[in-house]
Coordinates of C-alpha atoms in Angstrom, one line a residue:
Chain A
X29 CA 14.4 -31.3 -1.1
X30 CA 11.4 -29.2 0.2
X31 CA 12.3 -26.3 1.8
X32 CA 9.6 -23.9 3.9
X33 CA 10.2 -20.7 3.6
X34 CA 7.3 -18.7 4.9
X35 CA 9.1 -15.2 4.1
X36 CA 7.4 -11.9 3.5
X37 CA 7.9 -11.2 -0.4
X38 CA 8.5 -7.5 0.2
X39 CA 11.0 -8.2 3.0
X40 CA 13.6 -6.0 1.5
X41 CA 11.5 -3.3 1.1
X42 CA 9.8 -3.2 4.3
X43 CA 13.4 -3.9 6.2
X44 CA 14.4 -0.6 4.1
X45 CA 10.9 1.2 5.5
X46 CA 11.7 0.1 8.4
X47 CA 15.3 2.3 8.3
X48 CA 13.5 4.9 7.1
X49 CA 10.8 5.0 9.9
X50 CA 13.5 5.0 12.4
X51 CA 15.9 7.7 10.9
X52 CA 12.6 9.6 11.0
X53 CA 11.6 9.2 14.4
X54 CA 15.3 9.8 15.5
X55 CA 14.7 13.1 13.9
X56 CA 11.0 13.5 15.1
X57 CA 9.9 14.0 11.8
X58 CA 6.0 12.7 10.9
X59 CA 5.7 11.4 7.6
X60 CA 2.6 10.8 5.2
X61 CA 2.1 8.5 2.8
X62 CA -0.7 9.9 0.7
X63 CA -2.1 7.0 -1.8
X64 CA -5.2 7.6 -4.1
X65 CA -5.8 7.2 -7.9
X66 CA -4.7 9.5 -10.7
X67 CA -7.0 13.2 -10.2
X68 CA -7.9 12.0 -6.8
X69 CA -7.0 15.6 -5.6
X70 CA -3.9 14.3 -3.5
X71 CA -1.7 17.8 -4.8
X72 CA -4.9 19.9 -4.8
X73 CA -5.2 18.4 -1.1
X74 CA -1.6 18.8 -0.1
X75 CA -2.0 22.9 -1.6
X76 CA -5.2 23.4 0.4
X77 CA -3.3 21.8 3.9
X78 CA -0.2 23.3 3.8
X79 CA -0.6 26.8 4.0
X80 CA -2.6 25.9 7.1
X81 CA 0.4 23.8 8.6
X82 CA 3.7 26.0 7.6
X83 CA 2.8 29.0 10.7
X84 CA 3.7 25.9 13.5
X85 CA 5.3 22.9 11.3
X86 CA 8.3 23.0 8.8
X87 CA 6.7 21.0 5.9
X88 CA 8.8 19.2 2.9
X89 CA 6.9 17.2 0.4
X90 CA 8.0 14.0 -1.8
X91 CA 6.3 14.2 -5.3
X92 CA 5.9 10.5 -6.9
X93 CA 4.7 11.0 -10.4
X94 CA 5.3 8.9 -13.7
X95 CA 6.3 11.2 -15.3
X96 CA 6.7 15.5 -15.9
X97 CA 7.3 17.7 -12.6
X98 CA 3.9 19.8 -12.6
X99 CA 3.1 18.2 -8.7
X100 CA 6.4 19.5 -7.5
X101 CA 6.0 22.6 -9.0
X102 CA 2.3 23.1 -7.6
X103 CA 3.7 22.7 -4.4
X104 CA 6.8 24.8 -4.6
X105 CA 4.3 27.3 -5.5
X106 CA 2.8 27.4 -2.1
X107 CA 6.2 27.7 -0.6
X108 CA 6.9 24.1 0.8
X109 CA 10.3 22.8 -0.5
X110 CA 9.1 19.6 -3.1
X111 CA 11.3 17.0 -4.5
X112 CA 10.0 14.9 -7.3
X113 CA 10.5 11.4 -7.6
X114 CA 10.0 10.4 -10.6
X115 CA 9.5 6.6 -11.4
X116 CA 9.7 6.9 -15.1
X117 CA 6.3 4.5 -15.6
X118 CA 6.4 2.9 -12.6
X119 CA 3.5 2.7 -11.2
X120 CA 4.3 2.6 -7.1
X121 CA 6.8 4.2 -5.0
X122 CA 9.1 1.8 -3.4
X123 CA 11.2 2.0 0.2
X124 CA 14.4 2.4 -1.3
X125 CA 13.6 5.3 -4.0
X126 CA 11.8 7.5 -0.2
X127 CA 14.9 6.5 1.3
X128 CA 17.5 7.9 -0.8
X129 CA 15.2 11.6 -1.2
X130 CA 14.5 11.1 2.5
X131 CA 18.7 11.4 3.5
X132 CA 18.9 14.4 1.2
X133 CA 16.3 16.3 3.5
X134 CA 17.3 18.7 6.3
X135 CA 15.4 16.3 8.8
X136 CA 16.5 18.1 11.6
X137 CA 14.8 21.4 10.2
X138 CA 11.8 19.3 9.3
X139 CA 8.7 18.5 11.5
X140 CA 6.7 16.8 8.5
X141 CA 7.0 15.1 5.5
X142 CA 4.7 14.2 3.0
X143 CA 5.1 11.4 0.3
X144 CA 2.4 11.9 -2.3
X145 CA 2.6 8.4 -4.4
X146 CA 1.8 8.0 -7.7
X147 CA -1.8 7.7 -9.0
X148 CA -3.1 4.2 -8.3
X149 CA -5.2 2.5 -6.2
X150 CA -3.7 -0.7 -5.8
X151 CA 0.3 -1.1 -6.7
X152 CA 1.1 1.8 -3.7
X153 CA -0.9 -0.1 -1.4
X154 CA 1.4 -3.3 -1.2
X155 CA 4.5 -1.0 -0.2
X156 CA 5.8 0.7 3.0
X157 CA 7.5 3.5 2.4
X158 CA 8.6 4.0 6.0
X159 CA 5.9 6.0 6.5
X160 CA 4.2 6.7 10.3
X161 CA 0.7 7.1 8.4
X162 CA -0.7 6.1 5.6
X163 CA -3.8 8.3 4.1
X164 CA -6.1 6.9 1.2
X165 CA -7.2 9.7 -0.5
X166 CA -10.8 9.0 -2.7
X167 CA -12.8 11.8 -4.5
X168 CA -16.6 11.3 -4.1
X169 CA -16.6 11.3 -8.3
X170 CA -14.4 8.2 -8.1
X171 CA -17.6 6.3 -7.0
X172 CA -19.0 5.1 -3.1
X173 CA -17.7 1.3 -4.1
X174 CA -14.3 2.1 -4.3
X175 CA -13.0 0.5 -0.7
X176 CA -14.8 -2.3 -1.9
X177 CA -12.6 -2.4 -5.2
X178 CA -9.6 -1.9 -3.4
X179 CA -9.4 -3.1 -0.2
X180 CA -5.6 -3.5 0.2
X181 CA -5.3 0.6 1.0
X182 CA -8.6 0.9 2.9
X183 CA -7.2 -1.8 5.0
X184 CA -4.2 -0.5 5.3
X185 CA -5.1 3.4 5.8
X186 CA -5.1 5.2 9.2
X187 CA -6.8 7.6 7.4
X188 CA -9.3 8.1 4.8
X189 CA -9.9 11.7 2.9
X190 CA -13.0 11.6 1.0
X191 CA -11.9 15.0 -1.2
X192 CA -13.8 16.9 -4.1
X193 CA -17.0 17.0 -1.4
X194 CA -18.3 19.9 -3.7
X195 CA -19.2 17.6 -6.4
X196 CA -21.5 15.8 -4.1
X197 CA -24.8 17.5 -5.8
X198 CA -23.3 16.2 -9.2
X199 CA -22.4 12.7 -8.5
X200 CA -23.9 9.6 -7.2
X201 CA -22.0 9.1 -3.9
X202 CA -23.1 7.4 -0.6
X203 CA -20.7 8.6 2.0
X204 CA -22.8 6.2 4.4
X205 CA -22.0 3.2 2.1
X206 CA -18.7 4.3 1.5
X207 CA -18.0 4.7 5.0
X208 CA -19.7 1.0 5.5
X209 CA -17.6 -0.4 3.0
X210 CA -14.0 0.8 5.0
X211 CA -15.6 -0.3 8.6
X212 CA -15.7 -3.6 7.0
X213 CA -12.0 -3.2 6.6
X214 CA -10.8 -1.0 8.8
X215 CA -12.4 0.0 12.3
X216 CA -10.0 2.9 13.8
X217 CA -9.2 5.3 10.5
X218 CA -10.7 8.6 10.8
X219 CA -12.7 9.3 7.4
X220 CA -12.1 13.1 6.7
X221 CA -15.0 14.3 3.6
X222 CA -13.0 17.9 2.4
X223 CA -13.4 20.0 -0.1
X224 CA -10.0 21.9 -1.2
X225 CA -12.6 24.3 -3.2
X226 CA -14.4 25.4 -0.3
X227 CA -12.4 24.6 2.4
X228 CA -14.6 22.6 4.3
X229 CA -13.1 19.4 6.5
X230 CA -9.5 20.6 5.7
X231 CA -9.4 22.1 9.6
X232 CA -10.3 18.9 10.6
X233 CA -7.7 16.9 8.9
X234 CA -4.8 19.6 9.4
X235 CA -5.7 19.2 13.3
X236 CA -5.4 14.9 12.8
X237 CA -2.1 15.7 11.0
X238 CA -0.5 17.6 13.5
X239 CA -1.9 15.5 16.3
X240 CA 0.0 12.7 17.8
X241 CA 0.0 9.6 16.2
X242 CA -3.1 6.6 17.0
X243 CA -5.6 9.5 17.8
Chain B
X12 CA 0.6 -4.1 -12.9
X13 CA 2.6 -5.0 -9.0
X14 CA 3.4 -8.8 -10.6
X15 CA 6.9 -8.0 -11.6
X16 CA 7.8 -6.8 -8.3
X17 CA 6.6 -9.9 -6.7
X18 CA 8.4 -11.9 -9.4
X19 CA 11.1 -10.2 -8.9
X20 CA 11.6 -10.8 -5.1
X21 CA 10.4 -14.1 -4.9
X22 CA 13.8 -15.0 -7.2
X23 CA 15.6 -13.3 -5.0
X24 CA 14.6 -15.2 -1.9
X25 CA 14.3 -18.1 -3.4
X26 CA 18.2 -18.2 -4.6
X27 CA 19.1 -16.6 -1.4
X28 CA 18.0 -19.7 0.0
X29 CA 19.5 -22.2 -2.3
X30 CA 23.0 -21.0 -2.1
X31 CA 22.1 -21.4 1.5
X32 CA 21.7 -25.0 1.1
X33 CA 24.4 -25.5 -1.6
X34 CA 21.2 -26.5 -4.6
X35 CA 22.4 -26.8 -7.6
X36 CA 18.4 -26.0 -9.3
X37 CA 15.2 -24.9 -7.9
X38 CA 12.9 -26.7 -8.9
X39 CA 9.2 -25.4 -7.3
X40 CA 8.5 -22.3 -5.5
X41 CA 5.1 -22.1 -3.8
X42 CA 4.2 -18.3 -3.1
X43 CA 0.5 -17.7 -0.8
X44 CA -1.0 -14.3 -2.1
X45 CA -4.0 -13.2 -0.5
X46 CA -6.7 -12.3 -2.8
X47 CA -6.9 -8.6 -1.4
X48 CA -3.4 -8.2 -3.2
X49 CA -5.4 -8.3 -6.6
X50 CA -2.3 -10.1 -8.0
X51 CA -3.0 -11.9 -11.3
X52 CA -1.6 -15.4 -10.7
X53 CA -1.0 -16.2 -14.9
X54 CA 0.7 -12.7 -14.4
X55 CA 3.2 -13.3 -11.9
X56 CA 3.2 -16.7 -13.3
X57 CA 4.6 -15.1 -16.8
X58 CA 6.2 -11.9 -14.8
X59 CA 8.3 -15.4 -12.8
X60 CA 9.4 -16.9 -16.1
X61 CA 11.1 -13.8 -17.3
X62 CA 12.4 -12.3 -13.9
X63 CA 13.6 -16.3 -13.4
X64 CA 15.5 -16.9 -16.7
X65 CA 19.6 -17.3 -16.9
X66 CA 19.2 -17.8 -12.5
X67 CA 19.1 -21.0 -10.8
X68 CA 15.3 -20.5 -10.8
X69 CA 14.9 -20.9 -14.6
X70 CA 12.3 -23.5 -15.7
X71 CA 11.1 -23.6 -11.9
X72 CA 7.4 -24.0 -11.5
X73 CA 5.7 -20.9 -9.5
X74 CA 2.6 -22.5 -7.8
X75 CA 0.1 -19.8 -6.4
X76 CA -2.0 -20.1 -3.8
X77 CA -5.1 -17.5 -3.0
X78 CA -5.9 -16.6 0.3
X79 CA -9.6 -15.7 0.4
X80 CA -10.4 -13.2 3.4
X81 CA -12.5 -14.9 6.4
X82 CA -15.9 -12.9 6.4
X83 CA -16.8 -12.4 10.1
X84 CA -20.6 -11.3 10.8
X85 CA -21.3 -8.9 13.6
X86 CA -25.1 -9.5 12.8
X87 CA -24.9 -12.8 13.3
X88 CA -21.8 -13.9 14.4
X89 CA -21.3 -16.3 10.9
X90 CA -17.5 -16.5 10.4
X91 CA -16.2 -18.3 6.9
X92 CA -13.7 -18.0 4.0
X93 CA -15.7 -16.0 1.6
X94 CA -14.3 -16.5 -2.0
X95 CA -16.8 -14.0 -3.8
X96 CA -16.4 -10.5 -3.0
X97 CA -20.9 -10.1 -1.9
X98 CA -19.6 -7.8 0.9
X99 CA -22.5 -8.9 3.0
X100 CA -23.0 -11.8 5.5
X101 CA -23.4 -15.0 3.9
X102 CA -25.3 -16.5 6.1
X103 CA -27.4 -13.6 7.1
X104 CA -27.2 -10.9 4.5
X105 CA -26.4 -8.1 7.0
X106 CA -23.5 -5.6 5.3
X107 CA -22.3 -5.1 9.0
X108 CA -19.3 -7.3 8.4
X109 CA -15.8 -7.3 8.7
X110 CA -13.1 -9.0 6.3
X111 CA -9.8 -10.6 8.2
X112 CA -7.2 -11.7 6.9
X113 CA -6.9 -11.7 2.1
X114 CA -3.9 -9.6 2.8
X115 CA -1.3 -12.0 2.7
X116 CA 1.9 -12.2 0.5
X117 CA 4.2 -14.9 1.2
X118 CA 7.1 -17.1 -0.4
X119 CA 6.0 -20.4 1.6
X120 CA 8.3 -22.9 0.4
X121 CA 10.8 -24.3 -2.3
X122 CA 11.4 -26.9 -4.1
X123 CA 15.8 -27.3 -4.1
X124 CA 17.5 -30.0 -6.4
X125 CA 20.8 -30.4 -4.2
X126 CA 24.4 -31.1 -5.4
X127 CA 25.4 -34.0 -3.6
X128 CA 22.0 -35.6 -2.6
X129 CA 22.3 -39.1 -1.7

């Protein structure tokens, strides 16, 4: 006997996001799910943005890592509250690890939360974590091609940081090709080129993050 | 390395959906993964076996299916399944494309042997 099916394979996970997403909103707490590979500058980004955010917005942060708790640590050392996840060589967050960290936050003392997932460009991509907006993160010394390489996030992303813009001089990247390569994916995301080191673009970002979602 | 993840679901709903219909085996599961998933197929094949055995899945046969993005042209207008990645128009060459679809990732159908079938 053939049976169709035609089911989602992550359905259990995305019905889980989905919880998440609304215990968040109930709560009016943003979230961020920030995806890039390993020494992307995700952490670097994260220490660079939230001492601009914590004067107006209370600021917790999720630390997916493989292993040790350095990223939590880096964080807590700015002041933001961090919980690390750790996925003991996993290599993606999943909805129902962000959900069970997510009910141990104070969410009605929160206004944002930030998942940072573990290094990889491609695992992270095929999961919601419940997440209102999802931010690939790329450094310009990962390469211009890269959205062509991956296209699951840069599909995905309603953001795209291009970080580490101080190499630029050293490196062979084409922002315009890079930025050609996610329009052939992805039309709205804002593309955000930063540089934690000298502070340029972060502004810019910090304002997208604390303004209302779809703008 | 996503595979065992996928395997790992696609058991699930596949013997969610055979004690649904009383099945005594399941024979055939045919999964659609869009090639954007970058989803090894002998992968998940091999990730299936294992996440599969000692269930009523064991032995089944996983069939994968890729789903090539549909390249659509705003030079030109061209519009066509485009199983290389060229990330230019085939038709015309311009880069100003866009990619639709390739994102896919779907448990389409199964196979069910079922107790009583007459």
């Amino acid at each position: 006997m053939n049976v169709e099916v035609m089911r989602n394979v992550f359905a259990r996970n995305d019905a889980l996001a989905g919880e998440t997403r609304a215990l968040l909103r109930q709560h009016h707490v943003t979230s961020v799910n920030l995806i890039g590979g390993a020494g992307s500058g995700k952490t670097t980004l994260l220490e660079a943005s939230l001492p601009k955010l914590t004067g107006a917005k209370r600021v917790a942060v999720l630390e997916g890592d493989i292993a040790t708790t350095h990223d939590a640590d880096r964080i807590a050392a700015v002041g933001v509250p961090a919980m690390q996840l750790l996925t003991d060589g996993g290599c993606h967050l999943g909805a129902s690890q962000v959900h069970h960290a997510i009910r141990k936050l104070p969410l009605d003392r929160l206004d944002i939360v930030f998942i940072e997932n573990v290094g990889n460009l491609v695992c992270p991509a095929s999961f919601d974590l419940g997440e209102e907006r999802t931010v690939a993160v790329l450094s310009v010394a990962e390469g211009d091609d890269k959205p062509a390489k991956y296209p699951l996030l840069f599909k995905r992303a309603n953001a795209v940081v291009l970080t580490k813009l101080d190499l630029l001089p050293h490196v062979t990247f084409d922002i315009e090709r890079c930025t050609r390569y996610i329009r052939q994916l992805n039309d709205a995301a804002p593309i955000f080129p930063v540089s934690a080191r000298t502070d340029q673009g972060i502004d810019e970002w910090v304002t997208w993050l604390t303004a209302p979602a779809g703008q | 390395m996503h595979e065992f993840a996928v395997a790992t679901e696609l058991v699930e709903a596949a013997l969610r959906e055979a004690q649904h219909r009383n099945a005594r085996r399941i024979e055939r599961l045919e999964c659609r993964v869009g090639a954007m998933r970058q989803i090894a197929p002998e992968m998940l094949v091999d990730a299936f076996a294992l996440a599969a055995a000692g269930t009523m899945a064991e032995g089944a046969v996983l069939d994968v299916k890729t789903i090539a993005p549909i390249v659509i042209c705003r030079s030109c207008g061209d519009r066509r399944e485009q199983r290389e990645w060229a990330y230019r128009c085939p038709a015309c060459g311009s880069p100003d494309i866009r990619l639709e679809g390739g994102d896919e990732l779907l448990l389409a159908s199964v196979t069910l042997e079922i107790e009583d079938e007459r």
